[in-house]
Amino acid sequence: MPTHHSDLYHSGPYELGCGTDLVLGHDELSRRLEREQREKADAQIHLQRLSAEVQQLRAQRDEALRALELSNQNAMFQLAKAAEEKDGEAGQHMRRIGVIAGMIAEAIGCSEHFCELICDAAQLHDIGKIGIHESILSKPGALTIDEWKLVREHSRIGAGILSAFRSPVMDLAAEISMSHHEHYCGAGYPLGLAGEAIPLAGRIVGLADFFDSLTMDRCYRKAMSDEQALAMIAERRGEQFDPRLVDAFLRIADQVILARDSINEIEAICDLPDIHGDWWMAF
Ligand SMILES: [Fe+2]
Ligand SMILES: [Fe+2]
């Protein structure tokens, strides 16, 4: 039988034989429980502090990643703009393609998130032209077969540039760059994909690009009228273009033309800053 408190501590209350020792044992037990509860509470406070620190670090990391993502995105927009200038344009084509692609996506019921994403990503569709020599891009006459082969490479070049970055906009932009010249019937390039095998964003941008390219002056031909361009799109329903997209596009053609004209007017008045976001929703 223990005779000293230290013995009590080691033997524990359940080994005690008399009433006094039992009381002492319970005191010691409650002290031990209190101490354990205190330690537990301290540990919980420590854990809460640690988790707050981790959360703060995560928020800082996310902010830094977002800043990096935006900076990469801005660099890519500048590069796409430079590519467009090489091709005889001054930024308007890429802006218009972004808006028109967003409108088509909205017309077929895509989510608001996807519409915003494609509006940004579509603007980078021809970034690969940065890798094609100006003398070919701005050649007034017909291209030779070899020159044409080089121009067609802009899809792959663009996808290669864009896939070096990881973000929702860049991923979609790489997909669009690779697929915006595929045809619904399989006669496009670079892979000759057909139907639904062509990513939806590529099908949308292919249509937006066709309409916008036809209705603007190029070094090798004058702009067509909107009516002519719309008739050509209707003719290519189910051939070059996804029939569902053609139907949606023809349904919203008036709004598309209005939005395009508004962009051109604004561009004519002032140089728009490089805003990539919801600005197109204004149209
Ligand atoms: Fe292109
Ligand atoms: Fe284009």
PDB file of C-alpha atoms and ligand atoms in Angstrom:
ATOM      1  CA  MET A   1       0.000   0.000   0.000  1.00  0.00           C
ATOM      2  CA  PRO A   2       1.439   3.408  -0.905  1.00  0.00           C
ATOM      3  CA  THR A   3       2.297   5.703   1.993  1.00  0.00           C
ATOM      4  CA  HIS A   4       3.426   8.823   0.099  1.00  0.00           C
ATOM      5  CA  HIS A   5       1.745  11.050  -2.556  1.00  0.00           C
ATOM      6  CA  SER A   6       4.400  10.211  -5.127  1.00  0.00           C
ATOM      7  CA  ASP A   7       3.565   6.546  -4.614  1.00  0.00           C
ATOM      8  CA  LEU A   8      -0.091   7.394  -5.123  1.00  0.00           C
ATOM      9  CA  TYR A   9       0.749   8.998  -8.390  1.00  0.00           C
ATOM     10  CA  HIS A  10       2.506   5.865  -9.602  1.00  0.00           C
ATOM     11  CA  SER A  11       0.119   3.258  -8.238  1.00  0.00           C
ATOM     12  CA  GLY A  12      -3.133   4.980  -9.289  1.00  0.00           C
ATOM     13  CA  PRO A  13      -6.379   5.235  -7.297  1.00  0.00           C
ATOM     14  CA  TYR A  14      -7.798   1.850  -8.156  1.00  0.00           C
ATOM     15  CA  GLU A  15      -5.108   0.017  -6.227  1.00  0.00           C
ATOM     16  CA  LEU A  16      -5.916   1.854  -3.003  1.00  0.00           C
ATOM     17  CA  GLY A  17      -7.378  -0.061  -0.087  1.00  0.00           C
ATOM     18  CA  CYS A  18      -8.646   2.467   2.533  1.00  0.00           C
ATOM     19  CA  GLY A  19     -11.084   5.441   2.378  1.00  0.00           C
ATOM     20  CA  THR A  20      -8.434   8.267   2.872  1.00  0.00           C
ATOM     21  CA  ASP A  21      -6.178   6.869   0.189  1.00  0.00           C
ATOM     22  CA  LEU A  22      -9.170   6.598  -2.105  1.00  0.00           C
ATOM     23  CA  VAL A  23      -9.984  10.349  -1.583  1.00  0.00           C
ATOM     24  CA  LEU A  24      -6.346  11.283  -2.267  1.00  0.00           C
ATOM     25  CA  GLY A  25      -6.444   9.095  -5.336  1.00  0.00           C
ATOM     26  CA  HIS A  26      -9.516  10.901  -6.643  1.00  0.00           C
ATOM     27  CA  ASP A  27      -7.890  14.305  -6.022  1.00  0.00           C
ATOM     28  CA  GLU A  28      -4.843  13.234  -7.921  1.00  0.00           C
ATOM     29  CA  LEU A  29      -7.027  11.846 -10.691  1.00  0.00           C
ATOM     30  CA  SER A  30      -9.004  15.096 -11.014  1.00  0.00           C
ATOM     31  CA  ARG A  31      -5.730  17.111 -11.037  1.00  0.00           C
ATOM     32  CA  ARG A  32      -4.443  14.842 -13.741  1.00  0.00           C
ATOM     33  CA  LEU A  33      -7.686  15.267 -15.703  1.00  0.00           C
ATOM     34  CA  GLU A  34      -7.546  19.049 -15.285  1.00  0.00           C
ATOM     35  CA  ARG A  35      -3.932  19.085 -16.451  1.00  0.00           C
ATOM     36  CA  GLU A  36      -4.815  16.957 -19.429  1.00  0.00           C
ATOM     37  CA  GLN A  37      -7.750  19.216 -20.286  1.00  0.00           C
ATOM     38  CA  ARG A  38      -5.492  22.276 -20.043  1.00  0.00           C
ATOM     39  CA  GLU A  39      -2.924  20.644 -22.280  1.00  0.00           C
ATOM     40  CA  LYS A  40      -5.645  19.671 -24.698  1.00  0.00           C
ATOM     41  CA  ALA A  41      -7.019  23.235 -24.761  1.00  0.00           C
ATOM     42  CA  ASP A  42      -3.476  24.600 -25.292  1.00  0.00           C
ATOM     43  CA  ALA A  43      -2.940  22.118 -28.108  1.00  0.00           C
ATOM     44  CA  GLN A  44      -6.225  23.167 -29.687  1.00  0.00           C
ATOM     45  CA  ILE A  45      -5.285  26.851 -29.524  1.00  0.00           C
ATOM     46  CA  HIS A  46      -1.919  26.003 -31.056  1.00  0.00           C
ATOM     47  CA  LEU A  47      -3.634  24.009 -33.787  1.00  0.00           C
ATOM     48  CA  GLN A  48      -6.058  26.839 -34.513  1.00  0.00           C
ATOM     49  CA  ARG A  49      -3.122  29.263 -34.759  1.00  0.00           C
ATOM     50  CA  LEU A  50      -1.305  26.909 -37.101  1.00  0.00           C
ATOM     51  CA  SER A  51      -4.346  26.414 -39.308  1.00  0.00           C
ATOM     52  CA  ALA A  52      -4.910  30.212 -39.462  1.00  0.00           C
ATOM     53  CA  GLU A  53      -1.277  30.610 -40.528  1.00  0.00           C
ATOM     54  CA  VAL A  54      -1.653  27.891 -43.155  1.00  0.00           C
ATOM     55  CA  GLN A  55      -4.811  29.570 -44.470  1.00  0.00           C
ATOM     56  CA  GLN A  56      -3.028  32.900 -44.657  1.00  0.00           C
ATOM     57  CA  LEU A  57      -0.101  31.314 -46.490  1.00  0.00           C
ATOM     58  CA  ARG A  58      -2.499  29.620 -48.902  1.00  0.00           C
ATOM     59  CA  ALA A  59      -4.265  32.930 -49.574  1.00  0.00           C
ATOM     60  CA  GLN A  60      -0.899  34.611 -50.222  1.00  0.00           C
ATOM     61  CA  ARG A  61       0.146  31.758 -52.532  1.00  0.00           C
ATOM     62  CA  ASP A  62      -3.184  31.946 -54.437  1.00  0.00           C
ATOM     63  CA  GLU A  63      -2.823  35.698 -54.804  1.00  0.00           C
ATOM     64  CA  ALA A  64       0.738  35.339 -56.109  1.00  0.00           C
ATOM     65  CA  LEU A  65      -0.358  32.608 -58.540  1.00  0.00           C
ATOM     66  CA  ARG A  66      -3.264  34.751 -59.743  1.00  0.00           C
ATOM     67  CA  ALA A  67      -0.916  37.705 -60.278  1.00  0.00           C
ATOM     68  CA  LEU A  68       1.457  35.452 -62.213  1.00  0.00           C
ATOM     69  CA  GLU A  69      -1.453  34.086 -64.247  1.00  0.00           C
ATOM     70  CA  LEU A  70      -2.639  37.592 -65.124  1.00  0.00           C
ATOM     71  CA  SER A  71       0.842  38.698 -66.010  1.00  0.00           C
ATOM     72  CA  ASN A  72       1.284  35.645 -68.293  1.00  0.00           C
ATOM     73  CA  GLN A  73      -2.116  36.318 -69.798  1.00  0.00           C
ATOM     74  CA  ASN A  74      -1.257  39.956 -70.475  1.00  0.00           C
ATOM     75  CA  ALA A  75       2.027  38.940 -72.076  1.00  0.00           C
ATOM     76  CA  MET A  76       0.136  36.510 -74.317  1.00  0.00           C
ATOM     77  CA  PHE A  77      -2.407  39.193 -75.271  1.00  0.00           C
ATOM     78  CA  GLN A  78       0.435  41.475 -76.270  1.00  0.00           C
ATOM     79  CA  LEU A  79       1.997  38.700 -78.323  1.00  0.00           C
ATOM     80  CA  ALA A  80      -1.346  37.965 -80.013  1.00  0.00           C
ATOM     81  CA  LYS A  81      -1.710  41.662 -80.767  1.00  0.00           C
ATOM     82  CA  ALA A  82       1.759  41.705 -82.304  1.00  0.00           C
ATOM     83  CA  ALA A  83       0.808  38.654 -84.397  1.00  0.00           C
ATOM     84  CA  GLU A  84      -2.320  40.412 -85.554  1.00  0.00           C
ATOM     85  CA  GLU A  85      -0.395  43.532 -86.486  1.00  0.00           C
ATOM     86  CA  LYS A  86       1.898  41.346 -88.581  1.00  0.00           C
ATOM     87  CA  ASP A  87      -1.258  40.127 -90.296  1.00  0.00           C
ATOM     88  CA  GLY A  88      -2.300  43.708 -91.115  1.00  0.00           C
ATOM     89  CA  GLU A  89      -4.728  44.227 -88.241  1.00  0.00           C
ATOM     90  CA  ALA A  90      -4.521  46.444 -85.165  1.00  0.00           C
ATOM     91  CA  GLY A  91      -6.160  44.539 -82.362  1.00  0.00           C
ATOM     92  CA  GLN A  92      -9.777  44.911 -83.457  1.00  0.00           C
ATOM     93  CA  HIS A  93     -10.078  41.466 -85.009  1.00  0.00           C
ATOM     94  CA  MET A  94      -9.079  39.682 -81.820  1.00  0.00           C
ATOM     95  CA  ARG A  95     -11.428  41.810 -79.731  1.00  0.00           C
ATOM     96  CA  ARG A  96     -14.305  41.170 -82.108  1.00  0.00           C
ATOM     97  CA  ILE A  97     -13.623  37.430 -82.174  1.00  0.00           C
ATOM     98  CA  GLY A  98     -13.689  37.367 -78.363  1.00  0.00           C
ATOM     99  CA  VAL A  99     -17.051  39.139 -78.242  1.00  0.00           C
ATOM    100  CA  ILE A 100     -18.645  37.158 -81.083  1.00  0.00           C
ATOM    101  CA  ALA A 101     -17.440  33.835 -79.644  1.00  0.00           C
ATOM    102  CA  GLY A 102     -18.890  34.815 -76.242  1.00  0.00           C
ATOM    103  CA  MET A 103     -22.206  35.688 -77.887  1.00  0.00           C
ATOM    104  CA  ILE A 104     -22.410  32.394 -79.793  1.00  0.00           C
ATOM    105  CA  ALA A 105     -21.590  30.469 -76.610  1.00  0.00           C
ATOM    106  CA  GLU A 106     -24.327  32.355 -74.775  1.00  0.00           C
ATOM    107  CA  ALA A 107     -26.817  31.706 -77.598  1.00  0.00           C
ATOM    108  CA  ILE A 108     -26.344  27.937 -77.333  1.00  0.00           C
ATOM    109  CA  GLY A 109     -26.811  28.034 -73.560  1.00  0.00           C
ATOM    110  CA  CYS A 110     -23.228  27.727 -72.285  1.00  0.00           C
ATOM    111  CA  SER A 111     -22.601  28.774 -68.693  1.00  0.00           C
ATOM    112  CA  GLU A 112     -21.716  32.374 -67.916  1.00  0.00           C
ATOM    113  CA  HIS A 113     -18.295  31.162 -66.757  1.00  0.00           C
ATOM    114  CA  PHE A 114     -17.609  29.478 -70.114  1.00  0.00           C
ATOM    115  CA  CYS A 115     -18.846  32.551 -72.038  1.00  0.00           C
ATOM    116  CA  GLU A 116     -16.420  34.777 -70.131  1.00  0.00           C
ATOM    117  CA  LEU A 117     -13.595  32.287 -70.538  1.00  0.00           C
ATOM    118  CA  ILE A 118     -14.071  31.898 -74.304  1.00  0.00           C
ATOM    119  CA  CYS A 119     -14.328  35.669 -74.676  1.00  0.00           C
ATOM    120  CA  ASP A 120     -10.771  35.959 -73.347  1.00  0.00           C
ATOM    121  CA  ALA A 121      -9.338  32.767 -74.807  1.00  0.00           C
ATOM    122  CA  ALA A 122     -10.725  33.318 -78.332  1.00  0.00           C
ATOM    123  CA  GLN A 123      -8.731  36.520 -78.641  1.00  0.00           C
ATOM    124  CA  LEU A 124      -5.544  34.438 -78.693  1.00  0.00           C
ATOM    125  CA  HIS A 125      -6.708  32.181 -81.541  1.00  0.00           C
ATOM    126  CA  ASP A 126      -4.152  33.433 -84.088  1.00  0.00           C
ATOM    127  CA  ILE A 127      -1.218  33.977 -81.717  1.00  0.00           C
ATOM    128  CA  GLY A 128       0.720  31.369 -83.722  1.00  0.00           C
ATOM    129  CA  LYS A 129       0.961  33.824 -86.638  1.00  0.00           C
ATOM    130  CA  ILE A 130       3.818  35.358 -84.668  1.00  0.00           C
ATOM    131  CA  GLY A 131       5.840  32.438 -86.068  1.00  0.00           C
ATOM    132  CA  ILE A 132       4.934  33.133 -89.714  1.00  0.00           C
ATOM    133  CA  HIS A 133       6.946  35.591 -91.752  1.00  0.00           C
ATOM    134  CA  GLU A 134       5.294  38.934 -92.520  1.00  0.00           C
ATOM    135  CA  SER A 135       6.065  38.650 -96.217  1.00  0.00           C
ATOM    136  CA  ILE A 136       3.713  35.654 -96.345  1.00  0.00           C
ATOM    137  CA  LEU A 137       1.018  37.055 -94.050  1.00  0.00           C
ATOM    138  CA  SER A 138       0.792  40.350 -95.905  1.00  0.00           C
ATOM    139  CA  LYS A 139       1.295  38.967 -99.415  1.00  0.00           C
ATOM    140  CA  PRO A 140      -1.283  40.661-101.627  1.00  0.00           C
ATOM    141  CA  GLY A 141      -1.547  37.850-104.180  1.00  0.00           C
ATOM    142  CA  ALA A 142      -2.316  34.140-103.912  1.00  0.00           C
ATOM    143  CA  LEU A 143      -0.021  32.028-101.745  1.00  0.00           C
ATOM    144  CA  THR A 144       2.099  29.224-103.178  1.00  0.00           C
ATOM    145  CA  ILE A 145       1.470  25.714-101.841  1.00  0.00           C
ATOM    146  CA  ASP A 146       4.561  25.955 -99.642  1.00  0.00           C
ATOM    147  CA  GLU A 147       3.530  29.341 -98.266  1.00  0.00           C
ATOM    148  CA  TRP A 148       0.065  28.020 -97.566  1.00  0.00           C
ATOM    149  CA  LYS A 149       1.570  25.051 -95.698  1.00  0.00           C
ATOM    150  CA  LEU A 150       3.550  27.494 -93.562  1.00  0.00           C
ATOM    151  CA  VAL A 151       0.481  29.629 -92.771  1.00  0.00           C
ATOM    152  CA  ARG A 152      -1.420  26.523 -91.692  1.00  0.00           C
ATOM    153  CA  GLU A 153       1.280  25.875 -89.116  1.00  0.00           C
ATOM    154  CA  HIS A 154       0.023  28.836 -87.049  1.00  0.00           C
ATOM    155  CA  SER A 155      -2.509  26.520 -85.328  1.00  0.00           C
ATOM    156  CA  ARG A 156       0.179  24.231 -83.939  1.00  0.00           C
ATOM    157  CA  ILE A 157       2.632  27.064 -83.226  1.00  0.00           C
ATOM    158  CA  GLY A 158      -0.030  28.909 -81.207  1.00  0.00           C
ATOM    159  CA  ALA A 159      -1.049  25.800 -79.278  1.00  0.00           C
ATOM    160  CA  GLY A 160       2.634  25.182 -78.491  1.00  0.00           C
ATOM    161  CA  ILE A 161       3.123  28.705 -77.145  1.00  0.00           C
ATOM    162  CA  LEU A 162      -0.073  28.695 -75.080  1.00  0.00           C
ATOM    163  CA  SER A 163       0.294  25.229 -73.605  1.00  0.00           C
ATOM    164  CA  ALA A 164       3.440  26.385 -71.804  1.00  0.00           C
ATOM    165  CA  PHE A 165       1.104  28.126 -69.336  1.00  0.00           C
ATOM    166  CA  ARG A 166      -1.373  26.497 -67.002  1.00  0.00           C
ATOM    167  CA  SER A 167      -4.602  28.370 -66.371  1.00  0.00           C
ATOM    168  CA  PRO A 168      -8.230  27.949 -67.470  1.00  0.00           C
ATOM    169  CA  VAL A 169      -7.912  30.755 -70.060  1.00  0.00           C
ATOM    170  CA  MET A 170      -4.591  29.497 -71.436  1.00  0.00           C
ATOM    171  CA  ASP A 171      -5.779  25.885 -71.578  1.00  0.00           C
ATOM    172  CA  LEU A 172      -8.871  26.912 -73.528  1.00  0.00           C
ATOM    173  CA  ALA A 173      -6.842  29.267 -75.732  1.00  0.00           C
ATOM    174  CA  ALA A 174      -4.418  26.436 -76.611  1.00  0.00           C
ATOM    175  CA  GLU A 175      -7.371  24.212 -77.494  1.00  0.00           C
ATOM    176  CA  ILE A 176      -8.881  26.967 -79.658  1.00  0.00           C
ATOM    177  CA  SER A 177      -5.597  27.709 -81.406  1.00  0.00           C
ATOM    178  CA  MET A 178      -5.252  24.049 -82.315  1.00  0.00           C
ATOM    179  CA  SER A 179      -8.839  23.545 -83.489  1.00  0.00           C
ATOM    180  CA  HIS A 180     -10.268  26.784 -84.929  1.00  0.00           C
ATOM    181  CA  HIS A 181      -9.499  25.746 -88.528  1.00  0.00           C
ATOM    182  CA  GLU A 182     -11.008  22.272 -88.261  1.00  0.00           C
ATOM    183  CA  HIS A 183     -14.158  21.765 -90.339  1.00  0.00           C
ATOM    184  CA  TYR A 184     -17.259  19.975 -89.137  1.00  0.00           C
ATOM    185  CA  CYS A 185     -17.078  17.632 -92.153  1.00  0.00           C
ATOM    186  CA  GLY A 186     -13.437  16.736 -91.445  1.00  0.00           C
ATOM    187  CA  ALA A 187     -11.853  18.775 -94.267  1.00  0.00           C
ATOM    188  CA  GLY A 188     -10.065  21.281 -92.025  1.00  0.00           C
ATOM    189  CA  TYR A 189      -6.591  21.398 -90.505  1.00  0.00           C
ATOM    190  CA  PRO A 190      -4.286  20.588 -88.745  1.00  0.00           C
ATOM    191  CA  LEU A 191      -5.742  17.230 -87.641  1.00  0.00           C
ATOM    192  CA  GLY A 192      -8.751  16.811 -89.946  1.00  0.00           C
ATOM    193  CA  LEU A 193     -11.071  16.260 -86.971  1.00  0.00           C
ATOM    194  CA  ALA A 194     -14.803  16.016 -87.670  1.00  0.00           C
ATOM    195  CA  GLY A 195     -18.082  16.740 -85.861  1.00  0.00           C
ATOM    196  CA  GLU A 196     -18.094  16.671 -82.082  1.00  0.00           C
ATOM    197  CA  ALA A 197     -14.478  15.486 -82.069  1.00  0.00           C
ATOM    198  CA  ILE A 198     -13.600  19.131 -82.690  1.00  0.00           C
ATOM    199  CA  PRO A 199     -13.640  20.914 -79.310  1.00  0.00           C
ATOM    200  CA  LEU A 200     -16.740  23.099 -78.934  1.00  0.00           C
ATOM    201  CA  ALA A 201     -14.635  26.222 -78.365  1.00  0.00           C
ATOM    202  CA  GLY A 202     -12.754  25.563 -81.629  1.00  0.00           C
ATOM    203  CA  ARG A 203     -16.046  25.148 -83.523  1.00  0.00           C
ATOM    204  CA  ILE A 204     -17.385  28.395 -82.052  1.00  0.00           C
ATOM    205  CA  VAL A 205     -14.245  30.399 -82.792  1.00  0.00           C
ATOM    206  CA  GLY A 206     -13.986  28.935 -86.314  1.00  0.00           C
ATOM    207  CA  LEU A 207     -17.440  30.329 -87.072  1.00  0.00           C
ATOM    208  CA  ALA A 208     -16.798  33.706 -85.425  1.00  0.00           C
ATOM    209  CA  ASP A 209     -13.462  33.971 -87.274  1.00  0.00           C
ATOM    210  CA  PHE A 210     -15.043  33.149 -90.640  1.00  0.00           C
ATOM    211  CA  PHE A 211     -17.718  35.831 -90.289  1.00  0.00           C
ATOM    212  CA  ASP A 212     -15.334  38.490 -89.030  1.00  0.00           C
ATOM    213  CA  SER A 213     -12.599  37.735 -91.586  1.00  0.00           C
ATOM    214  CA  LEU A 214     -15.037  37.858 -94.511  1.00  0.00           C
ATOM    215  CA  THR A 215     -16.501  41.172 -93.433  1.00  0.00           C
ATOM    216  CA  MET A 216     -13.184  42.999 -93.094  1.00  0.00           C
ATOM    217  CA  ASP A 217     -10.780  44.258 -95.745  1.00  0.00           C
ATOM    218  CA  ARG A 218      -7.767  42.015 -96.250  1.00  0.00           C
ATOM    219  CA  CYS A 219      -4.608  42.663 -98.232  1.00  0.00           C
ATOM    220  CA  TYR A 220      -5.775  40.129-100.832  1.00  0.00           C
ATOM    221  CA  ARG A 221      -9.504  41.098-101.082  1.00  0.00           C
ATOM    222  CA  LYS A 222     -12.120  43.657-100.094  1.00  0.00           C
ATOM    223  CA  ALA A 223     -14.627  43.083 -97.297  1.00  0.00           C
ATOM    224  CA  MET A 224     -17.848  41.286 -98.179  1.00  0.00           C
ATOM    225  CA  SER A 225     -21.228  42.578 -97.086  1.00  0.00           C
ATOM    226  CA  ASP A 226     -22.793  41.131 -93.945  1.00  0.00           C
ATOM    227  CA  GLU A 227     -25.553  39.573 -96.057  1.00  0.00           C
ATOM    228  CA  GLN A 228     -23.042  37.803 -98.297  1.00  0.00           C
ATOM    229  CA  ALA A 229     -21.112  36.504 -95.296  1.00  0.00           C
ATOM    230  CA  LEU A 230     -24.298  35.264 -93.602  1.00  0.00           C
ATOM    231  CA  ALA A 231     -25.372  33.521 -96.807  1.00  0.00           C
ATOM    232  CA  MET A 232     -21.969  31.785 -97.018  1.00  0.00           C
ATOM    233  CA  ILE A 233     -22.310  30.629 -93.412  1.00  0.00           C
ATOM    234  CA  ALA A 234     -25.799  29.246 -94.123  1.00  0.00           C
ATOM    235  CA  GLU A 235     -24.412  27.407 -97.186  1.00  0.00           C
ATOM    236  CA  ARG A 236     -21.715  25.789 -95.041  1.00  0.00           C
ATOM    237  CA  ARG A 237     -24.151  24.544 -92.375  1.00  0.00           C
ATOM    238  CA  GLY A 238     -23.227  20.962 -91.548  1.00  0.00           C
ATOM    239  CA  GLU A 239     -20.192  21.152 -93.899  1.00  0.00           C
ATOM    240  CA  GLN A 240     -17.628  23.576 -92.554  1.00  0.00           C
ATOM    241  CA  PHE A 241     -19.685  24.506 -89.499  1.00  0.00           C
ATOM    242  CA  ASP A 242     -21.622  22.776 -86.748  1.00  0.00           C
ATOM    243  CA  PRO A 243     -25.319  23.099 -87.755  1.00  0.00           C
ATOM    244  CA  ARG A 244     -26.367  23.899 -84.171  1.00  0.00           C
ATOM    245  CA  LEU A 245     -23.897  26.800 -84.075  1.00  0.00           C
ATOM    246  CA  VAL A 246     -24.980  28.100 -87.488  1.00  0.00           C
ATOM    247  CA  ASP A 247     -28.623  28.139 -86.366  1.00  0.00           C
ATOM    248  CA  ALA A 248     -27.718  30.016 -83.181  1.00  0.00           C
ATOM    249  CA  PHE A 249     -25.469  32.445 -85.071  1.00  0.00           C
ATOM    250  CA  LEU A 250     -28.108  33.287 -87.684  1.00  0.00           C
ATOM    251  CA  ARG A 251     -30.616  33.801 -84.879  1.00  0.00           C
ATOM    252  CA  ILE A 252     -28.394  36.399 -83.164  1.00  0.00           C
ATOM    253  CA  ALA A 253     -26.785  37.838 -86.326  1.00  0.00           C
ATOM    254  CA  ASP A 254     -28.349  41.285 -85.810  1.00  0.00           C
ATOM    255  CA  GLN A 255     -26.954  41.536 -82.282  1.00  0.00           C
ATOM    256  CA  VAL A 256     -23.547  40.280 -83.466  1.00  0.00           C
ATOM    257  CA  ILE A 257     -23.423  42.950 -86.182  1.00  0.00           C
ATOM    258  CA  LEU A 258     -24.458  45.609 -83.659  1.00  0.00           C
ATOM    259  CA  ALA A 259     -21.778  44.488 -81.190  1.00  0.00           C
ATOM    260  CA  ARG A 260     -19.130  44.393 -83.931  1.00  0.00           C
ATOM    261  CA  ASP A 261     -20.038  47.897 -85.123  1.00  0.00           C
ATOM    262  CA  SER A 262     -19.953  49.191 -81.538  1.00  0.00           C
ATOM    263  CA  ILE A 263     -16.459  47.758 -81.051  1.00  0.00           C
ATOM    264  CA  ASN A 264     -15.291  49.356 -84.301  1.00  0.00           C
ATOM    265  CA  GLU A 265     -16.770  52.714 -83.308  1.00  0.00           C
ATOM    266  CA  ILE A 266     -15.177  52.633 -79.867  1.00  0.00           C
ATOM    267  CA  GLU A 267     -11.853  51.566 -81.356  1.00  0.00           C
ATOM    268  CA  ALA A 268     -12.091  54.408 -83.845  1.00  0.00           C
ATOM    269  CA  ILE A 269     -12.657  56.982 -81.099  1.00  0.00           C
ATOM    270  CA  CYS A 270     -10.099  55.820 -78.580  1.00  0.00           C
ATOM    271  CA  ASP A 271      -7.526  53.146 -78.017  1.00  0.00           C
ATOM    272  CA  LEU A 272      -9.166  50.714 -75.616  1.00  0.00           C
ATOM    273  CA  PRO A 273      -6.947  49.655 -72.730  1.00  0.00           C
ATOM    274  CA  ASP A 274      -6.152  45.960 -72.580  1.00  0.00           C
ATOM    275  CA  ILE A 275      -9.047  44.928 -70.433  1.00  0.00           C
ATOM    276  CA  HIS A 276      -9.796  41.242 -70.378  1.00  0.00           C
ATOM    277  CA  GLY A 277     -12.903  40.506 -68.464  1.00  0.00           C
ATOM    278  CA  ASP A 278     -16.544  41.441 -68.575  1.00  0.00           C
ATOM    279  CA  TRP A 279     -16.254  44.505 -70.795  1.00  0.00           C
ATOM    280  CA  TRP A 280     -17.876  42.716 -73.713  1.00  0.00           C
ATOM    281  CA  MET A 281     -21.034  42.235 -71.631  1.00  0.00           C
ATOM    282  CA  ALA A 282     -21.692  45.940 -72.262  1.00  0.00           C
ATOM    283  CA  PHE A 283     -22.642  45.129 -75.847  1.00  0.00           C
TER     284      PHE A 283
HETATM  285 FE    FE B   1      -6.290  31.161 -87.594  1.00  0.00          FE
HETATM  286 FE    FE B   2      -8.577  35.126 -87.047  1.00  0.00          FE
END
